[in-house]
Amino acid sequence: RKEVEQDPGPFNVPEGATVAFNCTYSNSASQSFFWYRQDCRKEPKLLMSVYSSGNEDGRFTAQLNRASQYISLLIRDSKLSDSATYLCVVRGVTGNQFYFGTGTSLTVIP
Amino acid sequence: DVKVTQSSRYLVKRTGEKVFLECVQDMDHENMFWYRQDPGLGLRLIYFSYDVKMKEKGDIPEGYSVSREKKERFSLILESASTNQTSMYLCASSFPGGGTEAFFGQGTRLTVV
């Protein structure tokens, strides 16, 4: 079983739409959780960390459900510039390793 | 601005060549990682290092080795390049433990012909 699973999409949404991505992780003792954004042919970059209480950064909201072992990312009022692949990332029990989902592709259409 | 720098952005090598990919970070991170990324497979860990001269195998170490002689530098070596090693290679670094994130280099797109 994979450590982190994501729906690969693709998600094609119109500008202004709200879109949600989910991801599940297998190890209940995992320590830390993140969403990364990766543009085509570029490196992944941190979008936001995910905290147990949930957190928001502008149009982006991340939530963690430890009981169900899933993480979500909500993007409101989608912009063309949000088009990218979004990676769900879990930091392992020892704190040394990161486990990546395969990414969810988002295209925002004018 | 924090930096992870990979030595090459694009590289073309011949089958059987020994290939060195270099990565340098300026954040005094203990942990450094090498991943490869292929379409549909996501990022797969090749090796990681949690200290100078320390290394651990990741999920796909076959055909690769690594070297970490200094804290800031982590090298990936393809002993004898093969066409199935054509991929995007990403180096990353982080502090150990806690809630801190990984920082990535810009990636090296390696083509083995």
PDB file of C-alpha atoms in Angstrom:
ATOM      1  CA  ARG A   1       0.000   0.000   0.000  1.00  0.00           C
ATOM      2  CA  LYS A   2       1.296   3.460  -0.852  1.00  0.00           C
ATOM      3  CA  GLU A   3       2.156   5.810   2.002  1.00  0.00           C
ATOM      4  CA  VAL A   4       0.225   8.666   0.412  1.00  0.00           C
ATOM      5  CA  GLU A   5      -2.571   8.435  -2.142  1.00  0.00           C
ATOM      6  CA  GLN A   6      -4.076  11.210  -4.194  1.00  0.00           C
ATOM      7  CA  ASP A   7      -6.596  11.401  -6.982  1.00  0.00           C
ATOM      8  CA  PRO A   8      -4.438  12.344  -9.998  1.00  0.00           C
ATOM      9  CA  GLY A   9      -7.255  14.228 -11.695  1.00  0.00           C
ATOM     10  CA  PRO A  10      -7.060  16.096 -13.964  1.00  0.00           C
ATOM     11  CA  PHE A  11      -9.318  18.750 -12.553  1.00  0.00           C
ATOM     12  CA  ASN A  12     -10.401  21.302 -15.151  1.00  0.00           C
ATOM     13  CA  VAL A  13     -12.331  24.161 -13.577  1.00  0.00           C
ATOM     14  CA  PRO A  14     -13.477  27.617 -14.727  1.00  0.00           C
ATOM     15  CA  GLU A  15     -11.999  30.754 -13.261  1.00  0.00           C
ATOM     16  CA  GLY A  16     -13.674  31.670 -10.012  1.00  0.00           C
ATOM     17  CA  ALA A  17     -14.619  28.117  -9.131  1.00  0.00           C
ATOM     18  CA  THR A  18     -13.931  26.405  -5.837  1.00  0.00           C
ATOM     19  CA  VAL A  19     -12.017  23.153  -6.049  1.00  0.00           C
ATOM     20  CA  ALA A  20     -11.049  20.636  -3.390  1.00  0.00           C
ATOM     21  CA  PHE A  21      -8.335  18.002  -3.362  1.00  0.00           C
ATOM     22  CA  ASN A  22      -8.090  15.152  -0.914  1.00  0.00           C
ATOM     23  CA  CYS A  23      -5.328  12.802  -0.012  1.00  0.00           C
ATOM     24  CA  THR A  24      -5.037   9.854   2.364  1.00  0.00           C
ATOM     25  CA  TYR A  25      -2.017   8.562   4.239  1.00  0.00           C
ATOM     26  CA  SER A  26      -1.391   5.105   5.602  1.00  0.00           C
ATOM     27  CA  ASN A  27       0.703   5.604   8.728  1.00  0.00           C
ATOM     28  CA  SER A  28      -1.327   6.941  11.630  1.00  0.00           C
ATOM     29  CA  ALA A  29       1.866   7.980  13.443  1.00  0.00           C
ATOM     30  CA  SER A  30       2.902  10.400  10.694  1.00  0.00           C
ATOM     31  CA  GLN A  31       4.168  13.675  12.069  1.00  0.00           C
ATOM     32  CA  SER A  32       3.753  16.539   9.643  1.00  0.00           C
ATOM     33  CA  PHE A  33       1.717  17.313   6.587  1.00  0.00           C
ATOM     34  CA  PHE A  34       2.157  19.673   3.676  1.00  0.00           C
ATOM     35  CA  TRP A  35       0.781  20.719   0.325  1.00  0.00           C
ATOM     36  CA  TYR A  36       3.318  21.522  -2.370  1.00  0.00           C
ATOM     37  CA  ARG A  37       2.719  23.094  -5.737  1.00  0.00           C
ATOM     38  CA  GLN A  38       4.670  22.039  -8.814  1.00  0.00           C
ATOM     39  CA  ASP A  39       4.566  23.918 -12.091  1.00  0.00           C
ATOM     40  CA  CYS A  40       5.355  22.131 -15.329  1.00  0.00           C
ATOM     41  CA  ARG A  41       9.050  21.196 -15.525  1.00  0.00           C
ATOM     42  CA  LYS A  42       9.824  22.986 -12.286  1.00  0.00           C
ATOM     43  CA  GLU A  43      10.641  21.854  -8.782  1.00  0.00           C
ATOM     44  CA  PRO A  44       7.987  21.400  -6.076  1.00  0.00           C
ATOM     45  CA  LYS A  45       7.543  24.375  -3.794  1.00  0.00           C
ATOM     46  CA  LEU A  46       5.815  24.535  -0.455  1.00  0.00           C
ATOM     47  CA  LEU A  47       2.293  25.906  -0.722  1.00  0.00           C
ATOM     48  CA  MET A  48       1.341  25.469   2.906  1.00  0.00           C
ATOM     49  CA  SER A  49       1.810  23.295   5.943  1.00  0.00           C
ATOM     50  CA  VAL A  50      -1.260  21.544   7.311  1.00  0.00           C
ATOM     51  CA  TYR A  51      -2.033  21.873  10.987  1.00  0.00           C
ATOM     52  CA  SER A  52      -4.369  19.795  13.113  1.00  0.00           C
ATOM     53  CA  SER A  53      -6.680  22.737  13.691  1.00  0.00           C
ATOM     54  CA  GLY A  54      -6.836  23.555   9.996  1.00  0.00           C
ATOM     55  CA  ASN A  55      -5.277  26.638   8.477  1.00  0.00           C
ATOM     56  CA  GLU A  56      -5.968  29.215   5.843  1.00  0.00           C
ATOM     57  CA  ASP A  57      -3.755  31.321   3.630  1.00  0.00           C
ATOM     58  CA  GLY A  58      -5.751  33.701   1.483  1.00  0.00           C
ATOM     59  CA  ARG A  59      -7.810  31.644  -0.952  1.00  0.00           C
ATOM     60  CA  PHE A  60      -6.284  28.371   0.247  1.00  0.00           C
ATOM     61  CA  THR A  61      -7.531  26.297   3.168  1.00  0.00           C
ATOM     62  CA  ALA A  62      -5.900  23.113   4.370  1.00  0.00           C
ATOM     63  CA  GLN A  63      -7.392  20.622   6.773  1.00  0.00           C
ATOM     64  CA  LEU A  64      -6.185  17.501   8.505  1.00  0.00           C
ATOM     65  CA  ASN A  65      -8.369  14.692   9.779  1.00  0.00           C
ATOM     66  CA  ARG A  66      -6.147  12.410  11.849  1.00  0.00           C
ATOM     67  CA  ALA A  67      -8.938   9.981  12.719  1.00  0.00           C
ATOM     68  CA  SER A  68      -9.632   9.296   9.040  1.00  0.00           C
ATOM     69  CA  GLN A  69      -6.040   9.885   7.955  1.00  0.00           C
ATOM     70  CA  TYR A  70      -6.823  12.345   5.232  1.00  0.00           C
ATOM     71  CA  ILE A  71      -5.693  15.809   4.273  1.00  0.00           C
ATOM     72  CA  SER A  72      -7.566  18.273   2.120  1.00  0.00           C
ATOM     73  CA  LEU A  73      -6.824  21.441   0.195  1.00  0.00           C
ATOM     74  CA  LEU A  74      -9.556  23.870  -0.795  1.00  0.00           C
ATOM     75  CA  ILE A  75      -8.924  26.580  -3.363  1.00  0.00           C
ATOM     76  CA  ARG A  76     -11.543  29.313  -3.587  1.00  0.00           C
ATOM     77  CA  ASP A  77     -12.011  31.784  -6.437  1.00  0.00           C
ATOM     78  CA  SER A  78      -9.606  29.886  -8.725  1.00  0.00           C
ATOM     79  CA  LYS A  79      -7.216  31.954 -10.839  1.00  0.00           C
ATOM     80  CA  LEU A  80      -5.529  30.990 -14.100  1.00  0.00           C
ATOM     81  CA  SER A  81      -2.250  31.145 -12.206  1.00  0.00           C
ATOM     82  CA  ASP A  82      -3.417  28.325  -9.908  1.00  0.00           C
ATOM     83  CA  SER A  83      -2.964  25.851 -12.782  1.00  0.00           C
ATOM     84  CA  ALA A  84      -0.325  23.409 -11.560  1.00  0.00           C
ATOM     85  CA  THR A  85       0.113  20.010  -9.957  1.00  0.00           C
ATOM     86  CA  TYR A  86      -0.571  19.859  -6.230  1.00  0.00           C
ATOM     87  CA  LEU A  87       1.380  17.349  -4.188  1.00  0.00           C
ATOM     88  CA  CYS A  88       0.264  16.001  -0.852  1.00  0.00           C
ATOM     89  CA  VAL A  89       3.283  15.352   1.377  1.00  0.00           C
ATOM     90  CA  VAL A  90       3.544  13.530   4.679  1.00  0.00           C
ATOM     91  CA  ARG A  91       6.579  13.526   6.933  1.00  0.00           C
ATOM     92  CA  GLY A  92       7.291  10.085   8.317  1.00  0.00           C
ATOM     93  CA  VAL A  93       7.349   8.777  11.854  1.00  0.00           C
ATOM     94  CA  THR A  94      11.095   9.203  12.312  1.00  0.00           C
ATOM     95  CA  GLY A  95      10.927  12.718  10.958  1.00  0.00           C
ATOM     96  CA  ASN A  96      13.606  12.016   8.399  1.00  0.00           C
ATOM     97  CA  GLN A  97      11.635  10.961   5.358  1.00  0.00           C
ATOM     98  CA  PHE A  98       8.988  12.683   3.283  1.00  0.00           C
ATOM     99  CA  TYR A  99       6.346  10.724   1.427  1.00  0.00           C
ATOM    100  CA  PHE A 100       4.789  12.245  -1.664  1.00  0.00           C
ATOM    101  CA  GLY A 101       1.509  11.625  -3.372  1.00  0.00           C
ATOM    102  CA  THR A 102       1.673  11.376  -7.145  1.00  0.00           C
ATOM    103  CA  GLY A 103       0.034  14.790  -7.438  1.00  0.00           C
ATOM    104  CA  THR A 104      -3.279  16.178  -8.613  1.00  0.00           C
ATOM    105  CA  SER A 105      -3.298  18.182 -11.822  1.00  0.00           C
ATOM    106  CA  LEU A 106      -5.373  21.366 -11.881  1.00  0.00           C
ATOM    107  CA  THR A 107      -6.130  23.461 -14.942  1.00  0.00           C
ATOM    108  CA  VAL A 108      -8.104  26.649 -14.482  1.00  0.00           C
ATOM    109  CA  ILE A 109      -9.899  27.608 -17.682  1.00  0.00           C
ATOM    110  CA  PRO A 110     -10.716  31.209 -18.678  1.00  0.00           C
TER     111      PRO A 110
ATOM    112  CA  ASP B   1      16.684  33.494   0.280  1.00  0.00           C
ATOM    113  CA  VAL B   2      17.215  29.807   0.982  1.00  0.00           C
ATOM    114  CA  LYS B   3      18.902  27.854  -1.741  1.00  0.00           C
ATOM    115  CA  VAL B   4      19.279  24.324  -2.946  1.00  0.00           C
ATOM    116  CA  THR B   5      21.330  24.320  -6.114  1.00  0.00           C
ATOM    117  CA  GLN B   6      21.798  21.449  -8.531  1.00  0.00           C
ATOM    118  CA  SER B   7      24.819  21.529 -10.790  1.00  0.00           C
ATOM    119  CA  SER B   8      23.022  21.066 -14.107  1.00  0.00           C
ATOM    120  CA  ARG B   9      19.551  21.804 -15.405  1.00  0.00           C
ATOM    121  CA  TYR B  10      19.811  19.537 -18.431  1.00  0.00           C
ATOM    122  CA  LEU B  11      22.210  16.689 -19.078  1.00  0.00           C
ATOM    123  CA  VAL B  12      22.609  14.220 -21.927  1.00  0.00           C
ATOM    124  CA  LYS B  13      24.809  11.182 -21.353  1.00  0.00           C
ATOM    125  CA  ARG B  14      25.598   7.983 -23.205  1.00  0.00           C
ATOM    126  CA  THR B  15      24.705   4.510 -22.007  1.00  0.00           C
ATOM    127  CA  GLY B  16      27.438   3.107 -19.783  1.00  0.00           C
ATOM    128  CA  GLU B  17      28.850   6.475 -18.733  1.00  0.00           C
ATOM    129  CA  LYS B  18      29.401   7.299 -15.074  1.00  0.00           C
ATOM    130  CA  VAL B  19      27.282  10.321 -14.228  1.00  0.00           C
ATOM    131  CA  PHE B  20      27.643  12.707 -11.294  1.00  0.00           C
ATOM    132  CA  LEU B  21      24.804  14.930 -10.145  1.00  0.00           C
ATOM    133  CA  GLU B  22      25.752  17.516  -7.551  1.00  0.00           C
ATOM    134  CA  CYS B  23      23.581  19.296  -5.040  1.00  0.00           C
ATOM    135  CA  VAL B  24      24.528  22.081  -2.640  1.00  0.00           C
ATOM    136  CA  GLN B  25      22.400  23.707   0.045  1.00  0.00           C
ATOM    137  CA  ASP B  26      23.129  26.819   2.070  1.00  0.00           C
ATOM    138  CA  MET B  27      20.653  26.291   4.909  1.00  0.00           C
ATOM    139  CA  ASP B  28      22.825  24.133   7.201  1.00  0.00           C
ATOM    140  CA  HIS B  29      20.315  21.289   6.853  1.00  0.00           C
ATOM    141  CA  GLU B  30      21.252  17.914   8.256  1.00  0.00           C
ATOM    142  CA  ASN B  31      19.003  15.948   5.900  1.00  0.00           C
ATOM    143  CA  MET B  32      19.484  15.747   2.166  1.00  0.00           C
ATOM    144  CA  PHE B  33      17.576  13.658  -0.353  1.00  0.00           C
ATOM    145  CA  TRP B  34      17.722  12.519  -3.953  1.00  0.00           C
ATOM    146  CA  TYR B  35      14.484  11.739  -5.777  1.00  0.00           C
ATOM    147  CA  ARG B  36      13.589  10.901  -9.307  1.00  0.00           C
ATOM    148  CA  GLN B  37      10.292  11.954 -10.786  1.00  0.00           C
ATOM    149  CA  ASP B  38       8.604  10.176 -13.677  1.00  0.00           C
ATOM    150  CA  PRO B  39       5.139  10.749 -15.158  1.00  0.00           C
ATOM    151  CA  GLY B  40       2.484   8.790 -13.304  1.00  0.00           C
ATOM    152  CA  LEU B  41       4.933   7.577 -10.673  1.00  0.00           C
ATOM    153  CA  GLY B  42       5.485  10.760  -8.703  1.00  0.00           C
ATOM    154  CA  LEU B  43       8.609  11.359  -6.656  1.00  0.00           C
ATOM    155  CA  ARG B  44      10.511   8.248  -5.646  1.00  0.00           C
ATOM    156  CA  LEU B  45      13.276   8.364  -3.080  1.00  0.00           C
ATOM    157  CA  ILE B  46      16.640   7.068  -4.271  1.00  0.00           C
ATOM    158  CA  TYR B  47      18.836   7.823  -1.244  1.00  0.00           C
ATOM    159  CA  PHE B  48      18.874  10.148   1.673  1.00  0.00           C
ATOM    160  CA  SER B  49      21.498  11.306   4.127  1.00  0.00           C
ATOM    161  CA  TYR B  50      20.929  12.543   7.672  1.00  0.00           C
ATOM    162  CA  ASP B  51      24.506  13.540   8.400  1.00  0.00           C
ATOM    163  CA  VAL B  52      27.931  13.803   6.821  1.00  0.00           C
ATOM    164  CA  LYS B  53      29.096  10.414   5.553  1.00  0.00           C
ATOM    165  CA  MET B  54      25.753   8.848   6.552  1.00  0.00           C
ATOM    166  CA  LYS B  55      23.367   7.506   3.955  1.00  0.00           C
ATOM    167  CA  GLU B  56      20.324   5.317   3.736  1.00  0.00           C
ATOM    168  CA  LYS B  57      18.746   3.614   0.772  1.00  0.00           C
ATOM    169  CA  GLY B  58      15.405   4.811  -0.372  1.00  0.00           C
ATOM    170  CA  ASP B  59      12.860   2.968  -2.459  1.00  0.00           C
ATOM    171  CA  ILE B  60      14.867   2.647  -5.680  1.00  0.00           C
ATOM    172  CA  PRO B  61      18.640   2.664  -4.940  1.00  0.00           C
ATOM    173  CA  GLU B  62      19.638   0.111  -7.581  1.00  0.00           C
ATOM    174  CA  GLY B  63      22.082   1.536 -10.086  1.00  0.00           C
ATOM    175  CA  TYR B  64      22.823   4.587  -7.931  1.00  0.00           C
ATOM    176  CA  SER B  65      25.243   5.543  -5.198  1.00  0.00           C
ATOM    177  CA  VAL B  66      25.702   8.728  -3.178  1.00  0.00           C
ATOM    178  CA  SER B  67      28.399  10.661  -1.429  1.00  0.00           C
ATOM    179  CA  ARG B  68      28.184  13.191   1.371  1.00  0.00           C
ATOM    180  CA  GLU B  69      31.628  14.385   2.393  1.00  0.00           C
ATOM    181  CA  LYS B  70      30.494  17.826   3.518  1.00  0.00           C
ATOM    182  CA  LYS B  71      27.279  18.878   5.181  1.00  0.00           C
ATOM    183  CA  GLU B  72      26.237  21.195   2.392  1.00  0.00           C
ATOM    184  CA  ARG B  73      26.886  18.839  -0.530  1.00  0.00           C
ATOM    185  CA  PHE B  74      25.172  15.630  -1.568  1.00  0.00           C
ATOM    186  CA  SER B  75      26.156  13.889  -4.770  1.00  0.00           C
ATOM    187  CA  LEU B  76      24.259  11.280  -6.725  1.00  0.00           C
ATOM    188  CA  ILE B  77      26.279   8.905  -8.883  1.00  0.00           C
ATOM    189  CA  LEU B  78      24.947   6.757 -11.677  1.00  0.00           C
ATOM    190  CA  GLU B  79      27.586   4.038 -11.857  1.00  0.00           C
ATOM    191  CA  SER B  80      26.782   3.003 -15.429  1.00  0.00           C
ATOM    192  CA  ALA B  81      24.003   5.045 -16.957  1.00  0.00           C
ATOM    193  CA  SER B  82      21.175   3.195 -18.666  1.00  0.00           C
ATOM    194  CA  THR B  83      18.271   4.455 -20.744  1.00  0.00           C
ATOM    195  CA  ASN B  84      15.797   3.590 -17.966  1.00  0.00           C
ATOM    196  CA  GLN B  85      17.531   6.175 -15.813  1.00  0.00           C
ATOM    197  CA  THR B  86      16.323   8.935 -18.094  1.00  0.00           C
ATOM    198  CA  SER B  87      14.311  11.068 -15.694  1.00  0.00           C
ATOM    199  CA  MET B  88      13.987  14.304 -13.746  1.00  0.00           C
ATOM    200  CA  TYR B  89      16.252  14.184 -10.678  1.00  0.00           C
ATOM    201  CA  LEU B  90      15.404  16.373  -7.716  1.00  0.00           C
ATOM    202  CA  CYS B  91      17.577  17.107  -4.725  1.00  0.00           C
ATOM    203  CA  ALA B  92      16.013  18.314  -1.483  1.00  0.00           C
ATOM    204  CA  SER B  93      17.129  19.236   2.006  1.00  0.00           C
ATOM    205  CA  SER B  94      15.502  19.743   5.388  1.00  0.00           C
ATOM    206  CA  PHE B  95      16.088  19.965   9.102  1.00  0.00           C
ATOM    207  CA  PRO B  96      15.514  16.682  10.917  1.00  0.00           C
ATOM    208  CA  GLY B  97      12.215  15.950  12.625  1.00  0.00           C
ATOM    209  CA  GLY B  98       9.554  18.434  13.574  1.00  0.00           C
ATOM    210  CA  GLY B  99       7.220  20.218  11.255  1.00  0.00           C
ATOM    211  CA  THR B 100       9.727  21.749   8.897  1.00  0.00           C
ATOM    212  CA  GLU B 101       9.412  21.327   5.189  1.00  0.00           C
ATOM    213  CA  ALA B 102      11.761  20.125   2.469  1.00  0.00           C
ATOM    214  CA  PHE B 103      13.342  22.581   0.054  1.00  0.00           C
ATOM    215  CA  PHE B 104      14.046  21.478  -3.500  1.00  0.00           C
ATOM    216  CA  GLY B 105      16.658  22.256  -6.073  1.00  0.00           C
ATOM    217  CA  GLN B 106      15.586  23.227  -9.566  1.00  0.00           C
ATOM    218  CA  GLY B 107      15.941  19.671 -10.872  1.00  0.00           C
ATOM    219  CA  THR B 108      18.191  18.015 -13.425  1.00  0.00           C
ATOM    220  CA  ARG B 109      16.558  16.557 -16.487  1.00  0.00           C
ATOM    221  CA  LEU B 110      18.838  13.677 -17.455  1.00  0.00           C
ATOM    222  CA  THR B 111      18.575  11.949 -20.799  1.00  0.00           C
ATOM    223  CA  VAL B 112      20.574   8.772 -21.366  1.00  0.00           C
ATOM    224  CA  VAL B 113      20.989   7.864 -25.019  1.00  0.00           C
TER     225      VAL B 113
END
